[in-house]
Structure formats: structure tokens, C-alpha cells
Coordinates of C-alpha atoms in Angstrom, one line a residue:
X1 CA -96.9 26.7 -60.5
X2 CA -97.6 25.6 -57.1
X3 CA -101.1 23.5 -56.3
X4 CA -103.0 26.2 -54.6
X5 CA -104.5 24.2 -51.4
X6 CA -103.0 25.4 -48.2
X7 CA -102.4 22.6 -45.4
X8 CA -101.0 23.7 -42.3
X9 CA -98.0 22.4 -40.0
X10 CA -99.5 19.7 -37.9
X11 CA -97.9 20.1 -34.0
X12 CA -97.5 16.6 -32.2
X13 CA -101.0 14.8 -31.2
X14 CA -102.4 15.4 -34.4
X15 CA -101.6 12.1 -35.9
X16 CA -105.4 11.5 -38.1
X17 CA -105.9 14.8 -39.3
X18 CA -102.1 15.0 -41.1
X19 CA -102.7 11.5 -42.3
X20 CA -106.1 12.8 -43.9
X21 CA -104.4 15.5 -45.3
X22 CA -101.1 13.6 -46.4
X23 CA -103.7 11.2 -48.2
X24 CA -105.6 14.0 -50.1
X25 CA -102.6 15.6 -51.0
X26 CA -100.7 12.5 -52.4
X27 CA -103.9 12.0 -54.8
X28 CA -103.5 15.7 -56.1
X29 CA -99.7 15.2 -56.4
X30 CA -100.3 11.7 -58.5
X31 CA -102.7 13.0 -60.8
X32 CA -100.6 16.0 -61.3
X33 CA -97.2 14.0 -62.0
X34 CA -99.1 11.5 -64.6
X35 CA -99.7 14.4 -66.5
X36 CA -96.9 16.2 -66.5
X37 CA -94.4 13.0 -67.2
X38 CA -91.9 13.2 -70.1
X39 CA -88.7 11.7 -71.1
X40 CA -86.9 14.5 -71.8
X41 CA -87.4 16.2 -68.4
X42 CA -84.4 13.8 -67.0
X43 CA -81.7 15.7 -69.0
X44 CA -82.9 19.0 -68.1
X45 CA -82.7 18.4 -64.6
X46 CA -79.3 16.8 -64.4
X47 CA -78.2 19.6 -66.3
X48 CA -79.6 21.8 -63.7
X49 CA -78.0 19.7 -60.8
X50 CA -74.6 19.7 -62.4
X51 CA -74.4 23.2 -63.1
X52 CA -76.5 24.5 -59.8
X53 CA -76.0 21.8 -57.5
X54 CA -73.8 19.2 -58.1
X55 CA -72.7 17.3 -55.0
X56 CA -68.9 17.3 -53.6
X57 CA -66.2 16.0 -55.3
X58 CA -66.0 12.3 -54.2
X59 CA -69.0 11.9 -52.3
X60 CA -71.2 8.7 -52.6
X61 CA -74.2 9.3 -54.3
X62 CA -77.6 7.5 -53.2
X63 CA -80.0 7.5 -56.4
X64 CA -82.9 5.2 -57.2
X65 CA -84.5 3.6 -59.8
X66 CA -87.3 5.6 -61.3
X67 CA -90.5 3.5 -61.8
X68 CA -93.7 4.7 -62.9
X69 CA -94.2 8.3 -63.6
X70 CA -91.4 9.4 -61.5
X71 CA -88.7 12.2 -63.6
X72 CA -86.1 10.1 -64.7
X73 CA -82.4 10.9 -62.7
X74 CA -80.8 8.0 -64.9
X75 CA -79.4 11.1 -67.0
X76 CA -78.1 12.7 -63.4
X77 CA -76.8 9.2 -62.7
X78 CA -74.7 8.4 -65.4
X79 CA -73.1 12.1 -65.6
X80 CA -72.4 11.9 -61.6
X81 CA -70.5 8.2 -62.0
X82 CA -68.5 9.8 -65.4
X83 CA -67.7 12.5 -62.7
X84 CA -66.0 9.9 -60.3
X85 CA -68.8 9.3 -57.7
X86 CA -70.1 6.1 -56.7
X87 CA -73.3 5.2 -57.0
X88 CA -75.6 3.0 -54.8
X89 CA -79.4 2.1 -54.8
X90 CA -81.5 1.3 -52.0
X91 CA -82.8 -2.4 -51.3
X92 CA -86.1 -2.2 -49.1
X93 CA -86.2 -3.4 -46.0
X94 CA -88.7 -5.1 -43.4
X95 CA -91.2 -2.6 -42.3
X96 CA -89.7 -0.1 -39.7
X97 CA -86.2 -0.3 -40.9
X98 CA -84.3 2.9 -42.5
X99 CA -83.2 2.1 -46.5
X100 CA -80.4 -0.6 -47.3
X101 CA -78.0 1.1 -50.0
X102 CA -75.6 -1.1 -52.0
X103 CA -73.2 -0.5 -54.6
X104 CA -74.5 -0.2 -58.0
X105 CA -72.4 0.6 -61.5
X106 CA -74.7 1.2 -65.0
X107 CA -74.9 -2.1 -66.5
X108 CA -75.5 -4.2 -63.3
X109 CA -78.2 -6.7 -63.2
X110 CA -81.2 -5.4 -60.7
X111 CA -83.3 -7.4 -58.9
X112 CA -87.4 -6.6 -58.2
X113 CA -88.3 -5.3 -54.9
X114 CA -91.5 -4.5 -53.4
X115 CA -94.2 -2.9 -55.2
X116 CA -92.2 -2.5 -58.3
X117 CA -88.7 -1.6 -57.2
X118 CA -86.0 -2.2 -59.0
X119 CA -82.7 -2.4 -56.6
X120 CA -79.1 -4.4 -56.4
X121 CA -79.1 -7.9 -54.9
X122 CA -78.6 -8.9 -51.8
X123 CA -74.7 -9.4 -52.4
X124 CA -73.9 -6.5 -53.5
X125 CA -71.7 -4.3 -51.4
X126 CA -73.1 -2.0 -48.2
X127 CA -72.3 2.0 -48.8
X128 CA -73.3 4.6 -47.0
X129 CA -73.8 7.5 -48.9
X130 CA -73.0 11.1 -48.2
X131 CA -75.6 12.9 -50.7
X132 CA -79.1 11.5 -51.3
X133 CA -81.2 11.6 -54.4
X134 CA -84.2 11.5 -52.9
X135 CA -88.1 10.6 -54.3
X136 CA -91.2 12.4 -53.7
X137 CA -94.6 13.6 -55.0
X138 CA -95.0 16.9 -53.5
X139 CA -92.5 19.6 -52.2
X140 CA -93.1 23.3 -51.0
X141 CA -90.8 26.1 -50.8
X142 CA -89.5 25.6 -47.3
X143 CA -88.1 22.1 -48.3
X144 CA -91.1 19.9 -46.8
X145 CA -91.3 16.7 -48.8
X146 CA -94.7 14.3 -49.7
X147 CA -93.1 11.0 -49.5
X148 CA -95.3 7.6 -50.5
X149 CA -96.6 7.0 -46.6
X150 CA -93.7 4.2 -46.3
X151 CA -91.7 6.1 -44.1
X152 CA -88.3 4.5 -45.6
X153 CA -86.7 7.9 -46.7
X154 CA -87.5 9.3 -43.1
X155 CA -86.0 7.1 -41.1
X156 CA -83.1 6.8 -43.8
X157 CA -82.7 10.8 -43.2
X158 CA -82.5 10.6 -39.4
X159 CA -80.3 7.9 -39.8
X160 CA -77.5 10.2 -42.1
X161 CA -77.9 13.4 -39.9
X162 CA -74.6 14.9 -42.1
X163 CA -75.7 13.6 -45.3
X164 CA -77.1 16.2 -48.3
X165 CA -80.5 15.8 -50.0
X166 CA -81.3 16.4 -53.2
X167 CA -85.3 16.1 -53.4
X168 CA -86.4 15.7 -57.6
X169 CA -89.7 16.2 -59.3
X170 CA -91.5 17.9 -61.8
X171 CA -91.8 21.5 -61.4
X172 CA -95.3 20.9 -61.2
X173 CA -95.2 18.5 -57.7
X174 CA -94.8 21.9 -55.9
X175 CA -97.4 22.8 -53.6
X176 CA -98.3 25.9 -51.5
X177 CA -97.8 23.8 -48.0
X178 CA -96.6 20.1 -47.9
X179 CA -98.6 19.0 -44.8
X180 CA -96.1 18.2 -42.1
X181 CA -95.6 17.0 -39.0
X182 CA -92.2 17.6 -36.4
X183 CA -90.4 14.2 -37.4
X184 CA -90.9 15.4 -41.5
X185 CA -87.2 17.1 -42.1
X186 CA -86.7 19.0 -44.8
X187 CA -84.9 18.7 -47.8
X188 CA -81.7 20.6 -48.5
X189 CA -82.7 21.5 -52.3
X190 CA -85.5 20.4 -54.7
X191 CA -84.3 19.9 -58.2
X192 CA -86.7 19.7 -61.6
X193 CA -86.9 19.9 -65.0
X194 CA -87.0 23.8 -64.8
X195 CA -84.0 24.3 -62.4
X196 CA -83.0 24.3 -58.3
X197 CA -83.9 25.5 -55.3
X198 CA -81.9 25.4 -52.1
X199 CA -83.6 25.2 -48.7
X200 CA -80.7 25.4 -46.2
X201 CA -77.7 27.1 -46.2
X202 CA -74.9 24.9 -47.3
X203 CA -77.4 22.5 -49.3
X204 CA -75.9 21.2 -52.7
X205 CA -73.9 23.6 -55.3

């Protein structure tokens, strides 16, 4: 069920007011994900993305590394590489940069990033992947996404104009309105534990 507070589409200039409201509603998305969190919502949803929404046969697959109370797409991971895709994780760069994504296999060694990350070293090989798996903690039906307040996954995006995206969450991140400004683009589909739902025509599955 979506979070009932309604925030509206911010038009260029009004910089303060959508960070206030970004800020507000990352604390409601938080406290909703802590409680919702549970290990077996990971299965359900790469059952969902492989039957709904899987991506195209031999594309490169960006995941991440859950951390936290994020739902766990290790399950979706392991079933996509068994399926022939490769796999890469993002390393973080400097401020300002778009993601870094190296190759990873299941059983590599990961190093610690920033604030908790886990991602490849710095030696691994560069990919550029053609379908994102993509972090948030708040989505809405139009495919508006509630990142962290980094700003890594949106200048990754703009960076891979033809690339898919796969947003994943609890069913119970979804809000009403993600506040949004015009450089906030929207996700393709939104996976969960309860199933998919595609944005854009031609998103995944």
C-alpha cells in the first residue's frame, strides 16, 4: 500500500523546497523498509523478475551489493549468471562522477567502499552494462525513484541513455508521489517481493 503523503513535481528553480521534501520523504521510506525487511522477500522477487521481467538474452547485468535493510537481489543474481549474463557491481567514485561497474562472478573477493559498500577491486575488469538493477527507498507508480541524495545512480542513468532499469524494493517503499525534479528519470519497471510493474513501454519482460 502506497505511503499516503502527496508531494508534487518540483519545476526547475525550486531546488530547497524538493530537497526538504526528498529529506522528509527518505525518513518515511527508512522507517518503512526497517520494518518490512525479510530474508525471504529476495526469492520472491527474482522469481517475479525472471518470470515478468527478465532482461535480454546476453545482456550485462549491473546489480549491487545489498547492505543494510535493502531486499536482497543476490537470489536474482545468481539465477541471472546460471542464465548466461554477466554480472558487474559498481565501485564508487569521487563525488560528481557517474558509477564505476566492474566485473564480478559469485565467489569473488569484494572490497569495502564508502559508507558500507561492498564492491570489486580496483583491478577488476570495466563493463558497461546494458540492464541496471538499480537501489532505492521510495518509488511511485509513474517510475519516479527516491535515491540516497548521492546522485551516483543519476548521473549513471544519463550516462547509459539505452540501458534498461530495473528499480527493487519492498512493496511497501511505494509512495503516492516520489518528489521529483526534471533531471530525476524514471525507471523502466519496479520489481518487489509481491511482483512487477512496468513504467515505459518496452521496459524489461
Amino acid at each position: 500500500m502506497a505511503a499516503p503523503h502527496l508531494f508534487p513535481h518540483f519545476p526547475p528553480g525550486d531546488d530547497a523546497l524538493l530537497r526538504a521534501a526528498k529529506t522528509v520523504a527518505r525518513e518515511e521510506a527508512q522507517a518503512r523498509r526497517a520494518r518490512a525487511y525479510a530474508a525471504g522477500a529476495g526469492p520472491a522477487l527474482a522469481a517475479h523478475v525472471l518470470r515478468e521481467a527478465p532482461p535480454p538474452a546476453g545482456a550485462v547485468v549491473a546489480g549491487f551489493w545489498p547492505m543494510g535493510h535493502e531486499i536482497d537481489i543476490r537470489p536474482l543474481m545468481r539465477a541471472l549468471a546460471a542464465r548466461g549474463h554477466r554480472l558487474c557491481l559498481p565501485r564508487t567514485p569521487r563525488r560528481g562522477l557517474p558509477l564505476d561497474f566492474r566485473a564480478f562472478a559469485f565467489g569473488d573477493v569484494l572490497a569495502k567502499g564508502p559508507v558500507g559498500t561492498q564492491q570489486p577491486p580496483e583491478d577488476a575488469p570495466r563493463l558497461v552494462p546494458d540492464w541496471l538493477i538499480v537501489p532505492l527507498l521510495a518509488f511511485d507508480r509513474a517510475g519516479r525513484r527516491l535515491g540516497y541524495g548521492g546522485g551516483y545512480y543519476d548521473r549513471t542513468l544519463a550516462a547509459l541513455p539505452g540501458a534498461g532499469t530495473l528499480g527493487v524494493a519492498f512493496a511497501c517503499q511505494e509512495m503516492d508521489v516520489v518528489p521529483s525534479g526534471p533531471h530525476d528519470a524514471p525507471l523502466d519497471a519496479v520489481a518487489t517481493e509481491a511482483g512487477v510493474m512496468r513504467f515505459r513501454e518496452g521496459s524489461p519482460g
